[in-house]
mmCIF file of C-alpha atoms in Angstrom:
data_model
loop_
_atom_site.group_PDB
_atom_site.id
_atom_site.type_symbol
_atom_site.label_atom_id
_atom_site.label_comp_id
_atom_site.label_asym_id
_atom_site.label_seq_id
_atom_site.Cartn_x
_atom_site.Cartn_y
_atom_site.Cartn_z
ATOM 1 C CA UNK A 279 -0.038 -0.002 -0.018
ATOM 2 C CA UNK A 280 2.848 2.578 0.919
ATOM 3 C CA UNK A 281 5.478 0.779 -1.398
ATOM 4 C CA UNK A 282 5.039 3.531 -4.054
ATOM 5 C CA UNK A 283 3.055 6.876 -4.318
ATOM 6 C CA UNK A 284 -0.545 6.848 -5.091
ATOM 7 C CA UNK A 285 -1.978 9.747 -6.534
ATOM 8 C CA UNK A 286 -5.498 10.681 -6.395
ATOM 9 C CA UNK A 287 -7.236 14.016 -6.883
ATOM 10 C CA UNK A 288 -7.844 15.707 -3.602
ATOM 11 C CA UNK A 289 -10.861 17.686 -3.005
ATOM 12 C CA UNK A 290 -9.056 20.938 -2.191
ATOM 13 C CA UNK A 291 -7.502 20.823 -5.839
ATOM 14 C CA UNK A 292 -10.963 21.341 -7.321
ATOM 15 C CA UNK A 293 -11.227 24.948 -8.494
ATOM 16 C CA UNK A 294 -15.199 24.267 -8.092
ATOM 17 C CA UNK A 295 -14.798 23.489 -4.337
ATOM 18 C CA UNK A 296 -17.632 25.410 -2.650
ATOM 19 C CA UNK A 297 -16.204 28.615 -1.038
ATOM 20 C CA UNK A 298 -17.200 27.817 2.745
ATOM 21 C CA UNK A 299 -16.011 24.452 2.322
ATOM 22 C CA UNK A 300 -12.550 25.638 1.109
ATOM 23 C CA UNK A 301 -12.496 27.939 3.904
ATOM 24 C CA UNK A 302 -13.309 25.608 6.522
ATOM 25 C CA UNK A 303 -10.630 23.192 4.847
ATOM 26 C CA UNK A 304 -7.883 25.964 5.397
ATOM 27 C CA UNK A 305 -8.941 26.593 8.873
ATOM 28 C CA UNK A 306 -8.624 22.897 9.727
ATOM 29 C CA UNK A 307 -4.928 22.840 7.904
ATOM 30 C CA UNK A 308 -3.959 25.682 10.216
ATOM 31 C CA UNK A 309 -4.672 23.635 13.412
ATOM 32 C CA UNK A 310 -2.736 20.885 11.515
ATOM 33 C CA UNK A 311 0.322 23.087 11.236
ATOM 34 C CA UNK A 312 0.098 24.375 14.813
ATOM 35 C CA UNK A 313 -0.027 20.791 16.207
ATOM 36 C CA UNK A 314 2.897 19.379 13.591
ATOM 37 C CA UNK A 315 5.523 22.038 14.769
ATOM 38 C CA UNK A 316 5.748 23.434 11.536
ATOM 39 C CA UNK A 317 6.063 27.013 12.424
ATOM 40 C CA UNK A 318 8.940 26.468 14.845
ATOM 41 C CA UNK A 319 11.051 24.485 12.302
ATOM 42 C CA UNK A 320 10.731 27.048 9.731
ATOM 43 C CA UNK A 321 11.291 29.769 12.119
ATOM 44 C CA UNK A 322 14.535 28.688 13.450
ATOM 45 C CA UNK A 323 16.597 28.827 10.340
ATOM 46 C CA UNK A 324 15.243 32.260 9.666
ATOM 47 C CA UNK A 325 16.011 33.230 13.058
ATOM 48 C CA UNK A 326 19.697 32.195 12.791
ATOM 49 C CA UNK A 327 19.842 34.187 9.375
ATOM 50 C CA UNK A 328 18.549 37.189 11.169
ATOM 51 C CA UNK A 329 20.756 36.722 14.360
ATOM 52 C CA UNK A 330 23.889 35.738 12.336
ATOM 53 C CA UNK A 331 23.850 38.722 9.747
ATOM 54 C CA UNK A 332 22.089 40.995 12.111
ATOM 55 C CA UNK A 333 19.297 41.543 9.608
ATOM 56 C CA UNK A 334 16.543 44.320 10.057
ATOM 57 C CA UNK A 335 14.707 43.173 6.838
ATOM 58 C CA UNK A 336 14.177 39.885 4.983
ATOM 59 C CA UNK A 337 11.968 38.823 2.243
ATOM 60 C CA UNK A 338 10.142 35.612 2.215
ATOM 61 C CA UNK A 339 7.872 33.704 -0.269
ATOM 62 C CA UNK A 340 5.398 31.042 0.330
ATOM 63 C CA UNK A 341 4.779 28.821 -2.712
ATOM 64 C CA UNK A 342 1.567 27.100 -2.195
ATOM 65 C CA UNK A 343 0.580 29.397 0.746
ATOM 66 C CA UNK A 344 -3.101 28.609 1.342
ATOM 67 C CA UNK A 345 -4.582 31.341 3.720
ATOM 68 C CA UNK A 346 -1.190 32.484 4.531
ATOM 69 C CA UNK A 347 -1.386 31.138 8.297
ATOM 70 C CA UNK A 348 2.357 30.253 7.959
ATOM 71 C CA UNK A 349 3.609 33.667 6.899
ATOM 72 C CA UNK A 350 1.691 35.667 9.189
ATOM 73 C CA UNK A 351 3.107 33.534 12.035
ATOM 74 C CA UNK A 352 6.599 33.961 10.961
ATOM 75 C CA UNK A 353 6.146 37.662 10.500
ATOM 76 C CA UNK A 354 4.870 38.166 13.908
ATOM 77 C CA UNK A 355 7.834 36.234 15.131
ATOM 78 C CA UNK A 356 10.239 38.364 13.184
ATOM 79 C CA UNK A 357 8.606 41.392 14.310
ATOM 80 C CA UNK A 358 9.401 40.547 18.084
ATOM 81 C CA UNK A 359 13.004 40.330 16.994
ATOM 82 C CA UNK A 360 13.127 43.531 15.313
ATOM 83 C CA UNK A 361 13.207 42.318 11.826
ATOM 84 C CA UNK A 362 10.834 43.242 9.045
ATOM 85 C CA UNK A 363 9.646 40.283 6.855
ATOM 86 C CA UNK A 364 8.276 41.253 3.335
ATOM 87 C CA UNK A 365 6.009 38.822 2.700
ATOM 88 C CA UNK A 366 5.076 37.409 -0.736
ATOM 89 C CA UNK A 367 2.195 34.863 -1.076
ATOM 90 C CA UNK A 368 1.985 32.439 -4.016
ATOM 91 C CA UNK A 369 -0.966 30.293 -4.782
ATOM 92 C CA UNK A 370 -2.881 28.799 -7.813
ATOM 93 C CA UNK A 371 -6.129 29.540 -5.989
ATOM 94 C CA UNK A 372 -7.444 32.990 -6.269
ATOM 95 C CA UNK A 373 -9.804 32.385 -3.147
ATOM 96 C CA UNK A 374 -6.948 31.211 -1.001
ATOM 97 C CA UNK A 375 -5.171 34.422 -1.823
ATOM 98 C CA UNK A 376 -8.264 36.464 -1.083
ATOM 99 C CA UNK A 377 -8.560 35.042 2.358
ATOM 100 C CA UNK A 378 -4.828 35.291 2.699
ATOM 101 C CA UNK A 379 -5.227 39.160 1.903
ATOM 102 C CA UNK A 380 -8.240 39.830 3.914
ATOM 103 C CA UNK A 381 -6.815 38.147 7.046
ATOM 104 C CA UNK A 382 -3.476 39.976 6.693
ATOM 105 C CA UNK A 383 -5.277 43.263 6.328
ATOM 106 C CA UNK A 384 -7.437 42.574 9.414
ATOM 107 C CA UNK A 385 -3.999 42.070 11.557
ATOM 108 C CA UNK A 386 -2.065 44.924 9.768
ATOM 109 C CA UNK A 387 0.343 42.542 8.000
ATOM 110 C CA UNK A 388 1.685 43.787 4.734
ATOM 111 C CA UNK A 389 1.601 40.882 2.138
ATOM 112 C CA UNK A 390 2.055 40.906 -1.545
ATOM 113 C CA UNK A 391 -0.299 38.362 -3.480
ATOM 114 C CA UNK A 392 0.778 36.349 -6.437
ATOM 115 C CA UNK A 393 -1.611 33.789 -8.297
ATOM 116 C CA UNK A 394 0.982 31.649 -9.811
ATOM 117 C CA UNK A 395 0.667 28.314 -11.602
ATOM 118 C CA UNK A 396 3.835 26.630 -10.881
ATOM 119 C CA UNK A 397 3.749 24.241 -13.941
ATOM 120 C CA UNK A 398 3.132 27.155 -16.424
ATOM 121 C CA UNK A 399 4.266 30.218 -14.928
ATOM 122 C CA UNK A 400 7.607 31.578 -13.193
ATOM 123 C CA UNK A 401 7.885 31.974 -9.704
ATOM 124 C CA UNK A 402 8.328 35.953 -8.748
ATOM 125 C CA UNK A 403 11.595 36.737 -7.212
ATOM 126 C CA UNK A 404 14.410 36.804 -6.051
ATOM 127 C CA UNK A 405 13.600 36.657 -2.556
ATOM 128 C CA UNK A 406 15.781 35.619 0.446
ATOM 129 C CA UNK A 407 13.928 32.713 1.537
ATOM 130 C CA UNK A 408 11.630 30.535 0.054
ATOM 131 C CA UNK A 409 9.224 28.169 1.850
ATOM 132 C CA UNK A 410 6.569 25.872 1.281
ATOM 133 C CA UNK A 411 4.616 23.017 3.240
ATOM 134 C CA UNK A 412 2.576 20.057 2.345
ATOM 135 C CA UNK A 413 2.725 21.257 -1.224
ATOM 136 C CA UNK A 414 4.876 18.900 -3.194
ATOM 137 C CA UNK A 415 3.055 15.591 -2.738
ATOM 138 C CA UNK A 416 0.286 17.386 -4.970
ATOM 139 C CA UNK A 417 2.679 17.009 -8.164
ATOM 140 C CA UNK A 418 4.228 13.972 -10.347
ATOM 141 C CA UNK A 419 7.638 13.129 -9.941
ATOM 142 C CA UNK A 420 8.313 14.534 -13.300
ATOM 143 C CA UNK A 421 6.860 18.034 -12.150
ATOM 144 C CA UNK A 422 8.438 18.132 -8.880
ATOM 145 C CA UNK A 423 12.073 18.548 -9.986
ATOM 146 C CA UNK A 424 11.459 21.621 -12.192
ATOM 147 C CA UNK A 425 9.422 23.089 -9.395
ATOM 148 C CA UNK A 426 12.116 22.504 -6.906
ATOM 149 C CA UNK A 427 14.784 23.966 -9.435
ATOM 150 C CA UNK A 428 12.359 27.145 -9.767
ATOM 151 C CA UNK A 429 12.022 27.414 -5.863
ATOM 152 C CA UNK A 430 15.736 27.386 -5.670
ATOM 153 C CA UNK A 431 16.408 29.874 -8.367
ATOM 154 C CA UNK A 432 14.259 32.274 -6.548
ATOM 155 C CA UNK A 433 15.944 31.748 -3.172
ATOM 156 C CA UNK A 434 18.660 34.083 -2.684
ATOM 157 C CA UNK A 435 19.642 32.570 0.802
ATOM 158 C CA UNK A 436 17.564 29.591 1.990
ATOM 159 C CA UNK A 437 14.827 27.231 0.773
ATOM 160 C CA UNK A 438 12.957 25.078 3.026
ATOM 161 C CA UNK A 439 10.434 22.482 2.026
ATOM 162 C CA UNK A 440 8.161 20.215 4.528
ATOM 163 C CA UNK A 441 5.899 17.726 3.475
ATOM 164 C CA UNK A 442 4.588 14.455 4.627
ATOM 165 C CA UNK A 443 6.595 11.193 4.782
ATOM 166 C CA UNK A 444 4.812 8.377 2.970
ATOM 167 C CA UNK A 445 4.362 5.459 5.327
ATOM 168 C CA UNK A 446 1.785 3.412 7.388
ATOM 169 C CA UNK A 447 2.682 5.343 10.645
ATOM 170 C CA UNK A 448 2.109 8.425 8.882
ATOM 171 C CA UNK A 449 -1.298 7.372 7.307
ATOM 172 C CA UNK A 450 -2.774 6.425 10.703
ATOM 173 C CA UNK A 451 -1.247 9.594 12.330
ATOM 174 C CA UNK A 452 -2.793 11.795 9.900
ATOM 175 C CA UNK A 453 -6.032 9.794 9.901
ATOM 176 C CA UNK A 454 -6.389 10.360 13.633
ATOM 177 C CA UNK A 455 -5.124 13.911 13.457
ATOM 178 C CA UNK A 456 -7.566 15.099 11.172
ATOM 179 C CA UNK A 457 -10.335 13.488 12.763
ATOM 180 C CA UNK A 458 -9.481 15.001 16.089
ATOM 181 C CA UNK A 459 -8.483 18.615 14.738
ATOM 182 C CA UNK A 460 -11.448 19.456 12.688
ATOM 183 C CA UNK A 461 -14.849 18.253 11.621
ATOM 184 C CA UNK A 462 -14.172 19.330 8.039
ATOM 185 C CA UNK A 463 -15.082 16.336 5.623
ATOM 186 C CA UNK A 464 -12.572 17.969 3.277
ATOM 187 C CA UNK A 465 -9.761 17.559 5.406
ATOM 188 C CA UNK A 466 -10.615 14.129 6.656
ATOM 189 C CA UNK A 467 -10.477 13.129 3.111
ATOM 190 C CA UNK A 468 -7.750 14.579 1.775
ATOM 191 C CA UNK A 469 -5.432 14.291 4.706
ATOM 192 C CA UNK A 470 -4.907 10.403 4.199
ATOM 193 C CA UNK A 471 -5.096 10.848 0.468
ATOM 194 C CA UNK A 472 -2.208 13.207 0.670
ATOM 195 C CA UNK A 473 0.002 10.574 2.661
ATOM 196 C CA UNK A 474 -0.560 8.013 -0.240
ATOM 197 C CA UNK A 475 0.817 10.703 -2.630
ATOM 198 C CA UNK A 476 3.819 11.541 -0.509
ATOM 199 C CA UNK A 477 7.526 10.811 -0.935
ATOM 200 C CA UNK A 478 9.962 8.502 0.877
ATOM 201 C CA UNK A 479 13.107 9.798 2.125
ATOM 202 C CA UNK A 480 14.972 7.979 -0.720
ATOM 203 C CA UNK A 481 12.541 9.352 -3.262
ATOM 204 C CA UNK A 482 13.042 12.881 -1.902
ATOM 205 C CA UNK A 483 16.822 12.525 -2.147
ATOM 206 C CA UNK A 484 16.766 11.302 -5.637
ATOM 207 C CA UNK A 485 14.668 14.312 -6.800
ATOM 208 C CA UNK A 486 16.657 16.817 -4.913
ATOM 209 C CA UNK A 487 19.892 15.074 -6.920
ATOM 210 C CA UNK A 488 18.103 15.376 -9.955
ATOM 211 C CA UNK A 489 17.466 19.248 -9.276
ATOM 212 C CA UNK A 490 21.060 19.713 -8.605
ATOM 213 C CA UNK A 491 20.629 20.390 -5.218
ATOM 214 C CA UNK A 492 23.026 17.751 -3.654
ATOM 215 C CA UNK A 493 23.773 19.791 -0.707
ATOM 216 C CA UNK A 494 20.323 19.941 0.325
ATOM 217 C CA UNK A 495 19.569 18.200 3.879
ATOM 218 C CA UNK A 496 16.691 16.135 4.593
ATOM 219 C CA UNK A 497 15.602 15.567 8.186
ATOM 220 C CA UNK A 498 12.647 13.223 9.416
ATOM 221 C CA UNK A 499 10.637 15.261 11.952
ATOM 222 C CA UNK A 500 7.685 14.717 14.094
ATOM 223 C CA UNK A 501 4.891 13.911 12.979
ATOM 224 C CA UNK A 502 6.433 11.702 10.091
ATOM 225 C CA UNK A 503 7.244 14.619 8.181
ATOM 226 C CA UNK A 504 10.332 15.373 5.621
ATOM 227 C CA UNK A 505 11.950 18.837 6.340
ATOM 228 C CA UNK A 506 14.223 19.790 3.766
ATOM 229 C CA UNK A 507 16.771 22.872 3.805
ATOM 230 C CA UNK A 508 18.809 24.254 1.059
ATOM 231 C CA UNK A 509 21.219 26.971 1.445
ATOM 232 C CA UNK A 510 21.945 29.076 -1.466
ATOM 233 C CA UNK A 511 25.890 29.038 -2.345
ATOM 234 C CA UNK A 512 27.452 32.633 -2.112
ATOM 235 C CA UNK A 513 26.974 34.331 -5.619
ATOM 236 C CA UNK A 514 23.772 32.024 -6.703
ATOM 237 C CA UNK A 515 22.768 33.329 -9.997
ATOM 238 C CA UNK A 516 19.375 34.530 -9.072
ATOM 239 C CA UNK A 517 17.619 36.646 -12.037
ATOM 240 C CA UNK A 518 17.279 40.400 -10.932
ATOM 241 C CA UNK A 519 13.747 41.395 -11.717
ATOM 242 C CA UNK A 520 11.222 43.575 -9.939
ATOM 243 C CA UNK A 521 8.543 41.189 -8.100
ATOM 244 C CA UNK A 522 5.062 42.429 -9.531
ATOM 245 C CA UNK A 523 2.293 41.203 -7.239
ATOM 246 C CA UNK A 524 -1.294 40.327 -8.215
ATOM 247 C CA UNK A 525 -2.520 42.456 -5.390
ATOM 248 C CA UNK A 526 -1.201 44.034 -2.247
ATOM 249 C CA UNK A 527 -2.716 44.004 1.295
ATOM 250 C CA UNK A 528 -1.977 46.111 3.878
#
């Protein structure tokens, strides 16, 4: 059952999904992120960057940002450290970006919104840090390599990826977690499907090598997550361009 990836369309990937159900699913995912320690894992390398280089400003882009909950929490943590994070939220879904912009505006957090289809459009950039969470398992092996290459090309300093690890334990942890944390039927169905579509450690290592990111590090983290970090080498050739947002929330 878990020897190889099994990809099945997830409900949240359907553009025709009811707006209320989509919003409920995003709220459920927010609780999942909170329990899984995602924010802490992403924040610690950013905090090291801020501390080591004495930074007062840093740009960060979340690819597949959903409602932007990760960006907002990272902004708040950096703000307490006296560093301004310039946020760039990228997603295929205009509905998710609309929610992201509304919530950021309500919390007085500036964010640039970018509607991007990563399979057919270039990511905006460069930025200092590129992140994504629970994103790559939505794509085929052949698509993941160019997506990772594109994210690395947009990352002037650091790229971080977190995704599920495919295993029997992961499947049961996700099934239990989504049923405890949310009543949302969409999350109940999509969560276990995501595990079946996720990568093993060995598969992810092979993909990173194919993307010419052999220096990237993979860690196995609670709860059955793969956490990938890649630091851009000195003088990494990022394309200098002006980031043009789809919209801007203040």
